[in-house]
Amino acid sequence: MYVPELRADWLTQTSVHWAYSPDQVQRLLPDGLAVDTFDGSAWVSLTPFVMAGVRPPGFRTALRPFAETNLRTYVRGPDGRDGLWFLSLEVATPVMLAARAVGMPYHLGRLRLNRHAGGLEYTGARRGGRPRYRLAVRPGEPIRPSRRDVWLTSRWRAYTRRCGVLWETPVEHAPWPLREAHVDVVEESLVRAAGLPAPTDAPLVHFSDGVREVRLGVSHPIRSARAHPAGPRAPVAHRTAGGKRP
């Protein structure tokens, strides 16, 4: 266990996943990180959700709920442990911009979640820039997660890079309760803005009502990242289904 730096609830989350070649993703990663793969493919996920009950250090009361959307991929750190690398983070409140101090690529923008009969629509546009998205989904019935589902959703650390040094942020929460989802609309330019070609294949989609009492630990630099880089930029193959906290 660790002393949490921030607590929050992550709610009403949709994840849209696209497969890419490992080489396409690896070139976007810093030294010290290697792309993680499942059945030979790297994956990139667009994930809009609602942040609620956020209690940053020094705040006596929780912030009002706000929308956030991340574009992420799946990696292995210098010690071989799996985690996330964020290609971009869109957020509707300036408070979260403080996380740029440890390299979190936050961008302030206009983000909204609209509910309608049987469905949800997420929209967002980065302030002062062109990247934007619109995602309309219809959540379905609960599913029993497959090995790939667990691989995509059970990640217990995020890596960032600041001043030439890799940082790690640990996270704890209950397993995501997953539901099937049907996509009616997916329009986005975040993927190309991150340096990847626009997706061409139909995505894999998950919906979750969310997890509560998420605990984010204190970010810390990985001092060995400079002295012991991950070596050649080669993909790391999936070995286990994961799903447990470190």
Short mmCIF file of C-alpha atoms in Angstrom, two decimals:
data_model
loop_
_atom_site.label_atom_id
_atom_site.label_comp_id
_atom_site.label_asym_id
_atom_site.label_seq_id
_atom_site.Cartn_x
_atom_site.Cartn_y
_atom_site.Cartn_z
CA MET A 1 0.00 0.00 0.00
CA TYR A 2 0.98 3.63 -0.43
CA VAL A 3 -0.32 6.92 0.84
CA PRO A 4 -2.75 8.22 -1.82
CA GLU A 5 -2.01 11.62 -3.29
CA LEU A 6 -5.44 11.97 -4.88
CA ARG A 7 -8.77 10.19 -4.59
CA ALA A 8 -11.54 10.21 -7.17
CA ASP A 9 -14.42 8.32 -8.76
CA TRP A 10 -14.13 7.50 -12.46
CA LEU A 11 -17.65 7.24 -13.85
CA THR A 12 -19.61 6.75 -17.10
CA GLN A 13 -16.56 5.63 -19.06
CA THR A 14 -16.49 4.54 -22.68
CA SER A 15 -13.30 3.10 -24.17
CA VAL A 16 -12.81 2.89 -27.92
CA HIS A 17 -9.77 0.75 -28.80
CA TRP A 18 -7.89 0.50 -32.11
CA ALA A 19 -5.12 -1.93 -33.05
CA TYR A 20 -1.87 -0.59 -34.53
CA SER A 21 1.42 -2.07 -35.57
CA PRO A 22 3.94 -2.04 -32.70
CA ASP A 23 6.42 0.02 -34.74
CA GLN A 24 3.89 2.82 -35.26
CA VAL A 25 3.37 3.18 -31.51
CA GLN A 26 6.95 2.54 -30.40
CA ARG A 27 8.27 5.59 -32.24
CA LEU A 28 6.05 7.81 -30.06
CA LEU A 29 7.46 6.45 -26.80
CA PRO A 30 10.40 7.87 -24.85
CA ASP A 31 13.57 5.95 -24.05
CA GLY A 32 12.92 3.54 -21.21
CA LEU A 33 9.48 2.42 -22.38
CA ALA A 34 8.66 -0.44 -24.75
CA VAL A 35 5.33 -0.94 -26.46
CA ASP A 36 3.22 -3.73 -24.96
CA THR A 37 1.30 -5.96 -27.36
CA PHE A 38 -1.57 -8.41 -27.35
CA ASP A 39 -1.57 -11.08 -30.05
CA GLY A 40 1.02 -9.09 -31.98
CA SER A 41 -0.80 -5.75 -32.00
CA ALA A 42 -0.26 -2.53 -30.10
CA TRP A 43 -3.42 -0.77 -28.95
CA VAL A 44 -4.49 2.86 -28.68
CA SER A 45 -7.60 3.82 -26.73
CA LEU A 46 -9.80 6.90 -26.68
CA THR A 47 -11.43 7.03 -23.24
CA PRO A 48 -13.89 9.76 -22.20
CA PHE A 49 -15.33 9.65 -18.67
CA VAL A 50 -16.49 11.76 -15.73
CA MET A 51 -14.21 12.60 -12.81
CA ALA A 52 -16.24 12.93 -9.60
CA GLY A 53 -15.38 13.26 -5.94
CA VAL A 54 -11.89 14.49 -6.80
CA ARG A 55 -9.98 15.39 -3.66
CA PRO A 56 -6.52 16.77 -4.48
CA PRO A 57 -3.97 17.27 -1.68
CA GLY A 58 -4.81 20.33 0.39
CA PHE A 59 -8.47 20.44 -0.64
CA ARG A 60 -10.95 19.99 2.21
CA THR A 61 -13.89 19.30 -0.09
CA ALA A 62 -14.21 17.48 -3.37
CA LEU A 63 -14.25 19.33 -6.67
CA ARG A 64 -17.41 19.46 -8.72
CA PRO A 65 -17.63 16.61 -11.29
CA PHE A 66 -15.96 17.34 -14.61
CA ALA A 67 -15.30 15.59 -17.89
CA GLU A 68 -11.94 14.17 -18.91
CA THR A 69 -10.80 12.23 -21.96
CA ASN A 70 -7.54 10.43 -22.43
CA LEU A 71 -5.81 8.98 -25.46
CA ARG A 72 -3.53 6.24 -24.22
CA THR A 73 -1.43 3.28 -25.22
CA TYR A 74 -0.02 0.28 -23.39
CA VAL A 75 3.61 -0.06 -22.41
CA ARG A 76 6.24 -1.85 -20.33
CA GLY A 77 8.58 0.12 -18.09
CA PRO A 78 12.31 -0.32 -17.55
CA ASP A 79 11.66 -3.13 -15.06
CA GLY A 80 9.21 -4.91 -17.37
CA ARG A 81 6.06 -3.98 -15.46
CA ASP A 82 3.06 -2.98 -17.54
CA GLY A 83 1.40 0.41 -17.48
CA LEU A 84 -0.07 3.25 -19.50
CA TRP A 85 1.47 6.01 -21.56
CA PHE A 86 -0.83 8.96 -22.26
CA LEU A 87 -0.57 10.43 -25.74
CA SER A 88 -2.87 13.27 -24.64
CA LEU A 89 -5.25 14.20 -21.83
CA GLU A 90 -8.18 16.54 -22.40
CA VAL A 91 -9.82 18.08 -19.33
CA ALA A 92 -12.58 20.57 -18.60
CA THR A 93 -11.11 22.09 -15.44
CA PRO A 94 -7.80 23.96 -15.05
CA VAL A 95 -7.10 22.37 -11.65
CA MET A 96 -5.81 19.22 -13.31
CA LEU A 97 -3.21 21.17 -15.27
CA ALA A 98 -1.06 21.02 -12.13
CA ALA A 99 -0.26 17.42 -13.12
CA ARG A 100 1.88 18.79 -15.95
CA ALA A 101 4.56 19.10 -13.26
CA VAL A 102 5.18 15.35 -13.60
CA GLY A 103 4.71 15.30 -17.37
CA MET A 104 1.01 14.51 -17.67
CA PRO A 105 0.07 15.93 -21.12
CA TYR A 106 -3.08 17.77 -20.03
CA HIS A 107 -4.86 20.16 -22.39
CA LEU A 108 -7.71 22.42 -21.33
CA GLY A 109 -10.80 22.30 -23.49
CA ARG A 110 -14.57 22.24 -23.77
CA LEU A 111 -15.82 18.77 -22.89
CA ARG A 112 -19.41 17.62 -22.51
CA LEU A 113 -21.40 14.49 -21.83
CA ASN A 114 -25.01 14.47 -23.02
CA ARG A 115 -27.46 11.72 -22.16
CA HIS A 116 -30.39 10.74 -24.33
CA ALA A 117 -32.79 7.81 -24.47
CA GLY A 118 -30.67 4.69 -24.45
CA GLY A 119 -27.41 6.41 -25.25
CA LEU A 120 -24.62 8.84 -24.45
CA GLU A 121 -22.77 11.43 -26.50
CA TYR A 122 -19.32 12.68 -25.54
CA THR A 123 -17.92 15.76 -27.27
CA GLY A 124 -14.72 17.72 -26.77
CA ALA A 125 -12.56 20.37 -28.39
CA ARG A 126 -9.10 21.41 -27.22
CA ARG A 127 -8.79 25.10 -26.42
CA GLY A 128 -6.77 26.99 -28.99
CA GLY A 129 -6.27 23.95 -31.19
CA ARG A 130 -7.93 21.79 -33.78
CA PRO A 131 -8.09 18.36 -32.06
CA ARG A 132 -11.65 17.41 -31.20
CA TYR A 133 -13.92 14.40 -30.93
CA ARG A 134 -17.54 13.26 -30.93
CA LEU A 135 -18.51 9.82 -29.70
CA ALA A 136 -22.08 8.49 -29.48
CA VAL A 137 -22.61 5.10 -27.87
CA ARG A 138 -25.41 2.88 -26.62
CA PRO A 139 -24.37 0.81 -23.59
CA GLY A 140 -25.57 -2.77 -23.45
CA GLU A 141 -25.52 -5.73 -21.10
CA PRO A 142 -22.72 -6.64 -18.68
CA ILE A 143 -20.02 -8.89 -20.12
CA ARG A 144 -17.62 -11.42 -18.69
CA PRO A 145 -14.21 -9.93 -19.55
CA SER A 146 -12.01 -11.85 -21.96
CA ARG A 147 -8.23 -12.01 -21.59
CA ARG A 148 -7.95 -9.08 -24.01
CA ASP A 149 -10.54 -7.08 -22.06
CA VAL A 150 -8.57 -7.57 -18.85
CA TRP A 151 -5.32 -6.69 -20.60
CA LEU A 152 -6.79 -3.40 -21.83
CA THR A 153 -8.43 -2.36 -18.56
CA SER A 154 -6.20 -3.67 -15.75
CA ARG A 155 -3.28 -1.27 -15.57
CA TRP A 156 -1.95 -0.13 -12.22
CA ARG A 157 0.58 2.55 -13.11
CA ALA A 158 0.98 5.43 -15.53
CA TYR A 159 4.33 6.54 -16.92
CA THR A 160 5.21 10.11 -17.81
CA ARG A 161 8.40 11.93 -18.78
CA ARG A 162 9.61 15.23 -17.38
CA CYS A 163 13.01 16.90 -17.85
CA GLY A 164 14.44 13.77 -19.45
CA VAL A 165 13.40 11.49 -16.58
CA LEU A 166 10.67 8.86 -16.50
CA TRP A 167 8.08 9.17 -13.74
CA GLU A 168 5.67 6.56 -12.42
CA THR A 169 2.26 7.17 -10.82
CA PRO A 170 0.70 4.14 -9.09
CA VAL A 171 -3.06 3.62 -9.05
CA GLU A 172 -5.45 1.34 -7.17
CA HIS A 173 -9.13 0.64 -7.81
CA ALA A 174 -11.58 -2.24 -8.10
CA PRO A 175 -11.77 -4.08 -11.45
CA TRP A 176 -13.81 -2.25 -14.07
CA PRO A 177 -17.37 -3.62 -14.39
CA LEU A 178 -17.61 -3.84 -18.18
CA ARG A 179 -20.64 -3.72 -20.47
CA GLU A 180 -20.94 -4.18 -24.20
CA ALA A 181 -21.52 -1.02 -26.22
CA HIS A 182 -22.58 -0.10 -29.74
CA VAL A 183 -20.98 2.91 -31.42
CA ASP A 184 -23.31 5.10 -33.46
CA VAL A 185 -20.79 7.89 -34.15
CA VAL A 186 -17.04 8.14 -33.71
CA GLU A 187 -15.37 11.23 -35.10
CA GLU A 188 -12.03 12.36 -33.77
CA SER A 189 -8.78 14.06 -34.70
CA LEU A 190 -6.86 13.36 -31.48
CA VAL A 191 -5.17 10.26 -32.88
CA ARG A 192 -3.63 12.12 -35.81
CA ALA A 193 -2.66 15.02 -33.54
CA ALA A 194 -0.72 12.52 -31.44
CA GLY A 195 1.31 11.41 -34.46
CA LEU A 196 -0.51 8.27 -35.59
CA PRO A 197 -2.46 7.64 -38.80
CA ALA A 198 -6.22 7.93 -38.42
CA PRO A 199 -7.88 4.60 -37.56
CA THR A 200 -9.38 2.72 -40.48
CA ASP A 201 -10.77 -0.41 -38.82
CA ALA A 202 -13.86 -0.71 -36.65
CA PRO A 203 -12.92 -0.27 -32.98
CA LEU A 204 -13.34 -2.57 -30.04
CA VAL A 205 -15.63 -0.81 -27.53
CA HIS A 206 -16.23 -1.11 -23.79
CA PHE A 207 -18.59 0.80 -21.53
CA SER A 208 -18.40 0.93 -17.75
CA ASP A 209 -20.61 2.63 -15.20
CA GLY A 210 -17.33 3.29 -13.40
CA VAL A 211 -15.20 2.61 -10.35
CA ARG A 212 -15.24 4.51 -7.07
CA GLU A 213 -12.57 5.26 -4.51
CA VAL A 214 -9.76 5.33 -7.03
CA ARG A 215 -6.47 5.98 -5.24
CA LEU A 216 -3.63 7.66 -7.11
CA GLY A 217 -0.29 7.48 -5.36
CA VAL A 218 2.47 10.05 -5.26
CA SER A 219 4.32 10.30 -8.59
CA HIS A 220 8.02 9.50 -8.34
CA PRO A 221 10.92 9.55 -10.78
CA ILE A 222 12.39 6.27 -11.98
CA ARG A 223 16.01 7.08 -11.31
CA SER A 224 17.30 4.09 -13.24
CA ALA A 225 15.60 5.13 -16.48
CA ARG A 226 18.62 7.11 -17.67
CA ALA A 227 21.26 4.64 -16.53
CA HIS A 228 19.37 1.56 -17.70
CA PRO A 229 17.21 2.39 -20.71
CA ALA A 230 14.91 -0.21 -22.18
CA GLY A 231 17.38 -0.97 -24.95
CA PRO A 232 16.33 -1.33 -28.59
CA ARG A 233 12.90 -0.06 -29.46
CA ALA A 234 11.29 -3.46 -29.81
CA PRO A 235 7.77 -4.49 -28.82
CA VAL A 236 7.17 -6.46 -25.66
CA ALA A 237 4.78 -9.35 -26.16
CA HIS A 238 1.82 -9.95 -23.89
CA ARG A 239 2.62 -12.65 -21.34
CA THR A 240 -0.22 -12.76 -18.85
CA ALA A 241 -3.79 -11.55 -18.62
CA GLY A 242 -2.99 -9.39 -15.58
CA GLY A 243 -5.84 -8.04 -13.49
CA LYS A 244 -4.09 -7.82 -10.11
CA ARG A 245 -2.61 -4.90 -8.32
CA PRO A 246 1.19 -4.85 -8.12
#
